[in-house]
Structures are given as structure tokens and as C-alpha cells.
Amino acid sequence: MNDVIGVAWFRDELTYREAVEIFTDPENMPATFEKWKTLVGRQCELIKSGGNIAIRADIDPETFTAWCNAHGFKADAWGRTAFANHVALEYQKTGKGTIIE
């Protein structure tokens, strides 16, 4: 069976900038949305080339912060990873989610 891997995803430049502002580790993020798109594009290609499924874990600053607070995470790399893993597990359970093509 293919693995389902959640990828922290930002729908547009505004969402990216707003999210970076609430992250406790903004220095760990690419400086621009365009650089993030390039990086995540490479990450998704690696996931798919291994026969796995990349699933979007859409990060909206408000709902991501609430999710982190409810699950005991900070809005940082660990929180983003935990959220992406949560989305991947939900996809495996329900089949609902957005696959990155």
C-alpha cells in the first residue's frame, strides 16, 4: 500500500504571509511564497516518485492556531508536521482530502 503523506500547504501568498507571522519559528520558513512553492514542489515530486500520495494539509492561520492549541502544539515546525500527519490520517480514514497532483 502507498503511504499517504501530508504536506503543509498554503493556498496563496496572502495566506502564506499571514501564517508566517503567527509561526513561532518564521526563520525556518522560506523567505517568500514563491520560494516555498519551489521547495514544496520538489518535496511533492519526491513523495510521488516513491509511489506515495501527497495530500494537502491546508494551513489557515486562524484554524491552524486553534488546532495547535487544542492538541498541545506550538505554531512551529512540530505543529505543522503534526497537523499534516493528522490530515493524512483523516484522508486514510475517510478518503476526503485534496491529493497533490
Short mmCIF file of N, CA and C in Angstrom, two decimals:
data_model
loop_
_atom_site.label_atom_id
_atom_site.label_comp_id
_atom_site.label_asym_id
_atom_site.label_seq_id
_atom_site.Cartn_x
_atom_site.Cartn_y
_atom_site.Cartn_z
N MET A 1 0.83 -1.18 0.00
CA MET A 1 0.00 0.00 0.00
C MET A 1 0.87 1.25 0.00
N ASN A 2 0.46 2.25 -0.75
CA ASN A 2 1.18 3.52 -0.78
C ASN A 2 0.98 4.27 0.53
N ASP A 3 2.01 4.99 0.93
CA ASP A 3 1.88 5.84 2.11
C ASP A 3 1.19 7.13 1.69
N VAL A 4 0.42 7.69 2.61
CA VAL A 4 -0.20 8.99 2.42
C VAL A 4 0.59 9.96 3.29
N ILE A 5 1.13 10.98 2.66
CA ILE A 5 1.98 11.93 3.36
C ILE A 5 1.36 13.31 3.27
N GLY A 6 1.07 13.88 4.42
CA GLY A 6 0.51 15.22 4.47
C GLY A 6 1.59 16.27 4.24
N VAL A 7 1.24 17.27 3.48
CA VAL A 7 2.16 18.36 3.17
C VAL A 7 1.51 19.67 3.60
N ALA A 8 2.20 20.40 4.51
CA ALA A 8 1.69 21.72 4.92
C ALA A 8 1.54 22.57 3.66
N TRP A 9 0.35 23.14 3.48
CA TRP A 9 0.02 23.80 2.22
C TRP A 9 -0.58 25.18 2.49
N PHE A 10 -0.19 26.13 1.67
CA PHE A 10 -0.72 27.49 1.76
C PHE A 10 -1.36 27.81 0.41
N ARG A 11 -2.62 28.20 0.43
CA ARG A 11 -3.37 28.36 -0.82
C ARG A 11 -2.92 29.55 -1.66
N ASP A 12 -2.37 30.59 -1.02
CA ASP A 12 -1.94 31.76 -1.79
C ASP A 12 -0.91 32.56 -0.98
N GLU A 13 -0.39 33.60 -1.60
CA GLU A 13 0.67 34.40 -0.99
C GLU A 13 0.21 35.09 0.29
N LEU A 14 -1.00 35.61 0.29
CA LEU A 14 -1.51 36.28 1.48
C LEU A 14 -1.60 35.32 2.66
N THR A 15 -2.15 34.15 2.42
CA THR A 15 -2.25 33.14 3.49
C THR A 15 -0.85 32.77 3.99
N TYR A 16 0.08 32.63 3.07
CA TYR A 16 1.46 32.30 3.46
C TYR A 16 2.03 33.38 4.38
N ARG A 17 1.91 34.64 3.98
CA ARG A 17 2.46 35.73 4.79
C ARG A 17 1.79 35.79 6.16
N GLU A 18 0.47 35.63 6.19
CA GLU A 18 -0.25 35.65 7.47
C GLU A 18 0.18 34.49 8.36
N ALA A 19 0.37 33.33 7.76
CA ALA A 19 0.78 32.16 8.54
C ALA A 19 2.19 32.35 9.10
N VAL A 20 3.09 32.82 8.30
CA VAL A 20 4.47 33.03 8.77
C VAL A 20 4.49 33.99 9.95
N GLU A 21 3.60 34.97 9.94
CA GLU A 21 3.52 35.93 11.05
C GLU A 21 3.12 35.28 12.37
N ILE A 22 2.31 34.23 12.32
CA ILE A 22 1.88 33.59 13.57
C ILE A 22 2.79 32.43 13.98
N PHE A 23 3.67 31.99 13.10
CA PHE A 23 4.58 30.90 13.44
C PHE A 23 5.60 31.37 14.47
N THR A 24 5.93 30.49 15.40
CA THR A 24 6.94 30.82 16.40
C THR A 24 8.35 30.61 15.87
N ASP A 25 8.46 30.04 14.68
CA ASP A 25 9.76 29.78 14.06
C ASP A 25 9.79 30.28 12.62
N PRO A 26 9.48 31.55 12.38
CA PRO A 26 9.43 32.04 11.00
C PRO A 26 10.76 31.90 10.26
N GLU A 27 11.84 31.82 11.00
CA GLU A 27 13.16 31.67 10.38
C GLU A 27 13.32 30.31 9.69
N ASN A 28 12.46 29.37 10.00
CA ASN A 28 12.51 28.05 9.37
C ASN A 28 11.69 27.98 8.08
N MET A 29 11.06 29.07 7.72
CA MET A 29 10.23 29.10 6.52
C MET A 29 10.98 29.82 5.39
N PRO A 30 10.72 29.42 4.14
CA PRO A 30 11.29 30.17 3.02
C PRO A 30 10.88 31.64 3.10
N ALA A 31 11.74 32.51 2.61
CA ALA A 31 11.51 33.95 2.72
C ALA A 31 10.28 34.44 1.96
N THR A 32 9.92 33.75 0.89
CA THR A 32 8.77 34.18 0.08
C THR A 32 7.88 33.01 -0.27
N PHE A 33 6.67 33.32 -0.68
CA PHE A 33 5.72 32.32 -1.13
C PHE A 33 6.27 31.58 -2.35
N GLU A 34 6.89 32.31 -3.26
CA GLU A 34 7.46 31.69 -4.46
C GLU A 34 8.54 30.67 -4.10
N LYS A 35 9.39 31.00 -3.13
CA LYS A 35 10.43 30.05 -2.69
C LYS A 35 9.79 28.85 -2.02
N TRP A 36 8.71 29.08 -1.26
CA TRP A 36 8.01 27.96 -0.64
C TRP A 36 7.43 27.05 -1.72
N LYS A 37 6.80 27.63 -2.75
CA LYS A 37 6.22 26.83 -3.83
C LYS A 37 7.28 25.96 -4.51
N THR A 38 8.45 26.52 -4.74
CA THR A 38 9.53 25.75 -5.35
C THR A 38 9.94 24.59 -4.45
N LEU A 39 10.12 24.89 -3.17
CA LEU A 39 10.53 23.86 -2.21
C LEU A 39 9.48 22.76 -2.08
N VAL A 40 8.23 23.14 -1.92
CA VAL A 40 7.17 22.14 -1.75
C VAL A 40 6.95 21.35 -3.04
N GLY A 41 7.18 21.99 -4.17
CA GLY A 41 7.08 21.26 -5.44
C GLY A 41 8.08 20.13 -5.51
N ARG A 42 9.31 20.41 -5.09
CA ARG A 42 10.34 19.36 -5.06
C ARG A 42 9.98 18.27 -4.06
N GLN A 43 9.47 18.69 -2.90
CA GLN A 43 9.08 17.73 -1.87
C GLN A 43 7.98 16.80 -2.40
N CYS A 44 7.01 17.36 -3.08
CA CYS A 44 5.90 16.55 -3.61
C CYS A 44 6.38 15.60 -4.70
N GLU A 45 7.30 16.04 -5.53
CA GLU A 45 7.85 15.15 -6.56
C GLU A 45 8.56 13.96 -5.92
N LEU A 46 9.30 14.20 -4.84
CA LEU A 46 9.97 13.10 -4.14
C LEU A 46 8.96 12.12 -3.55
N ILE A 47 7.92 12.67 -2.96
CA ILE A 47 6.87 11.81 -2.37
C ILE A 47 6.25 10.93 -3.45
N LYS A 48 5.86 11.57 -4.55
CA LYS A 48 5.18 10.83 -5.63
C LYS A 48 6.13 9.87 -6.35
N SER A 49 7.39 10.24 -6.50
CA SER A 49 8.33 9.35 -7.19
C SER A 49 8.58 8.08 -6.39
N GLY A 50 8.31 8.13 -5.09
CA GLY A 50 8.42 6.94 -4.26
C GLY A 50 7.16 6.11 -4.26
N GLY A 51 6.19 6.50 -5.10
CA GLY A 51 4.94 5.74 -5.17
C GLY A 51 3.94 6.11 -4.09
N ASN A 52 4.18 7.21 -3.41
CA ASN A 52 3.31 7.61 -2.31
C ASN A 52 2.34 8.69 -2.76
N ILE A 53 1.42 9.01 -1.89
CA ILE A 53 0.39 10.01 -2.16
C ILE A 53 0.67 11.24 -1.30
N ALA A 54 0.74 12.40 -1.93
CA ALA A 54 0.89 13.66 -1.21
C ALA A 54 -0.49 14.29 -1.06
N ILE A 55 -0.84 14.63 0.17
CA ILE A 55 -2.16 15.20 0.45
C ILE A 55 -1.98 16.59 1.05
N ARG A 56 -2.80 17.53 0.59
CA ARG A 56 -2.70 18.90 1.07
C ARG A 56 -3.22 19.01 2.50
N ALA A 57 -2.39 19.63 3.36
CA ALA A 57 -2.80 19.98 4.72
C ALA A 57 -2.88 21.50 4.74
N ASP A 58 -4.03 22.02 4.32
CA ASP A 58 -4.19 23.47 4.17
C ASP A 58 -4.07 24.17 5.52
N ILE A 59 -3.10 25.05 5.59
CA ILE A 59 -2.89 25.83 6.81
C ILE A 59 -3.51 27.20 6.63
N ASP A 60 -4.55 27.42 7.38
CA ASP A 60 -5.17 28.73 7.52
C ASP A 60 -4.74 29.22 8.90
N PRO A 61 -4.18 30.41 9.02
CA PRO A 61 -3.63 30.84 10.31
C PRO A 61 -4.58 30.70 11.49
N GLU A 62 -5.83 31.08 11.32
CA GLU A 62 -6.77 31.03 12.44
C GLU A 62 -7.09 29.60 12.85
N THR A 63 -7.45 28.76 11.90
CA THR A 63 -7.82 27.39 12.26
C THR A 63 -6.60 26.57 12.66
N PHE A 64 -5.43 26.87 12.07
CA PHE A 64 -4.21 26.16 12.47
C PHE A 64 -3.86 26.48 13.92
N THR A 65 -3.94 27.74 14.30
CA THR A 65 -3.65 28.12 15.68
C THR A 65 -4.61 27.43 16.64
N ALA A 66 -5.89 27.40 16.29
CA ALA A 66 -6.88 26.72 17.14
C ALA A 66 -6.57 25.24 17.24
N TRP A 67 -6.20 24.61 16.12
CA TRP A 67 -5.88 23.18 16.13
C TRP A 67 -4.67 22.93 17.02
N CYS A 68 -3.64 23.76 16.89
CA CYS A 68 -2.44 23.61 17.73
C CYS A 68 -2.79 23.72 19.21
N ASN A 69 -3.58 24.73 19.56
CA ASN A 69 -3.97 24.92 20.95
C ASN A 69 -4.76 23.73 21.48
N ALA A 70 -5.65 23.20 20.66
CA ALA A 70 -6.48 22.07 21.09
C ALA A 70 -5.69 20.78 21.24
N HIS A 71 -4.56 20.67 20.53
CA HIS A 71 -3.79 19.43 20.54
C HIS A 71 -2.43 19.56 21.23
N GLY A 72 -2.18 20.69 21.87
CA GLY A 72 -0.96 20.85 22.65
C GLY A 72 0.30 21.12 21.85
N PHE A 73 0.16 21.74 20.69
CA PHE A 73 1.32 22.06 19.87
C PHE A 73 1.51 23.57 19.79
N LYS A 74 2.73 23.97 19.51
CA LYS A 74 3.02 25.36 19.18
C LYS A 74 2.85 25.51 17.67
N ALA A 75 2.72 26.75 17.23
CA ALA A 75 2.62 27.02 15.79
C ALA A 75 4.04 27.07 15.22
N ASP A 76 4.65 25.89 15.16
CA ASP A 76 6.03 25.79 14.68
C ASP A 76 6.16 24.55 13.79
N ALA A 77 7.40 24.18 13.48
CA ALA A 77 7.63 23.04 12.59
C ALA A 77 6.98 21.77 13.13
N TRP A 78 7.07 21.54 14.43
CA TRP A 78 6.45 20.34 15.02
C TRP A 78 4.94 20.40 14.85
N GLY A 79 4.36 21.57 15.09
CA GLY A 79 2.92 21.74 14.92
C GLY A 79 2.48 21.54 13.47
N ARG A 80 3.26 22.10 12.53
CA ARG A 80 2.93 21.93 11.12
C ARG A 80 3.00 20.47 10.72
N THR A 81 4.02 19.77 11.20
CA THR A 81 4.17 18.35 10.88
C THR A 81 3.03 17.53 11.49
N ALA A 82 2.70 17.81 12.75
CA ALA A 82 1.61 17.08 13.40
C ALA A 82 0.29 17.33 12.68
N PHE A 83 0.06 18.57 12.27
CA PHE A 83 -1.17 18.89 11.55
C PHE A 83 -1.22 18.17 10.21
N ALA A 84 -0.11 18.16 9.48
CA ALA A 84 -0.06 17.46 8.19
C ALA A 84 -0.29 15.97 8.38
N ASN A 85 0.29 15.40 9.44
CA ASN A 85 0.07 13.97 9.73
C ASN A 85 -1.39 13.70 10.07
N HIS A 86 -2.00 14.61 10.81
CA HIS A 86 -3.42 14.49 11.16
C HIS A 86 -4.29 14.47 9.89
N VAL A 87 -3.99 15.38 8.96
CA VAL A 87 -4.76 15.45 7.71
C VAL A 87 -4.57 14.16 6.91
N ALA A 88 -3.34 13.64 6.88
CA ALA A 88 -3.08 12.39 6.16
C ALA A 88 -3.87 11.23 6.78
N LEU A 89 -3.91 11.15 8.09
CA LEU A 89 -4.67 10.09 8.76
C LEU A 89 -6.17 10.21 8.48
N GLU A 90 -6.67 11.44 8.49
CA GLU A 90 -8.09 11.65 8.18
C GLU A 90 -8.39 11.21 6.75
N TYR A 91 -7.46 11.49 5.83
CA TYR A 91 -7.66 11.06 4.45
C TYR A 91 -7.72 9.53 4.38
N GLN A 92 -6.84 8.87 5.11
CA GLN A 92 -6.83 7.41 5.11
C GLN A 92 -8.14 6.85 5.67
N LYS A 93 -8.70 7.50 6.66
CA LYS A 93 -9.94 7.04 7.27
C LYS A 93 -11.17 7.31 6.40
N THR A 94 -11.20 8.50 5.81
CA THR A 94 -12.42 8.96 5.15
C THR A 94 -12.35 9.04 3.63
N GLY A 95 -11.12 9.12 3.10
CA GLY A 95 -10.96 9.32 1.67
C GLY A 95 -11.20 10.75 1.24
N LYS A 96 -11.40 11.63 2.21
CA LYS A 96 -11.66 13.04 1.90
C LYS A 96 -10.37 13.85 2.05
N GLY A 97 -10.11 14.65 1.05
CA GLY A 97 -8.93 15.49 1.07
C GLY A 97 -8.51 15.83 -0.34
N THR A 98 -7.50 16.63 -0.47
CA THR A 98 -7.04 17.07 -1.78
C THR A 98 -5.65 16.47 -2.06
N ILE A 99 -5.62 15.61 -3.04
CA ILE A 99 -4.34 15.00 -3.44
C ILE A 99 -3.58 16.01 -4.29
N ILE A 100 -2.28 16.10 -4.05
CA ILE A 100 -1.43 16.98 -4.82
C ILE A 100 -0.99 16.23 -6.06
N GLU A 101 -1.41 16.70 -7.20
CA GLU A 101 -1.10 16.02 -8.47
C GLU A 101 0.27 16.38 -8.99
#
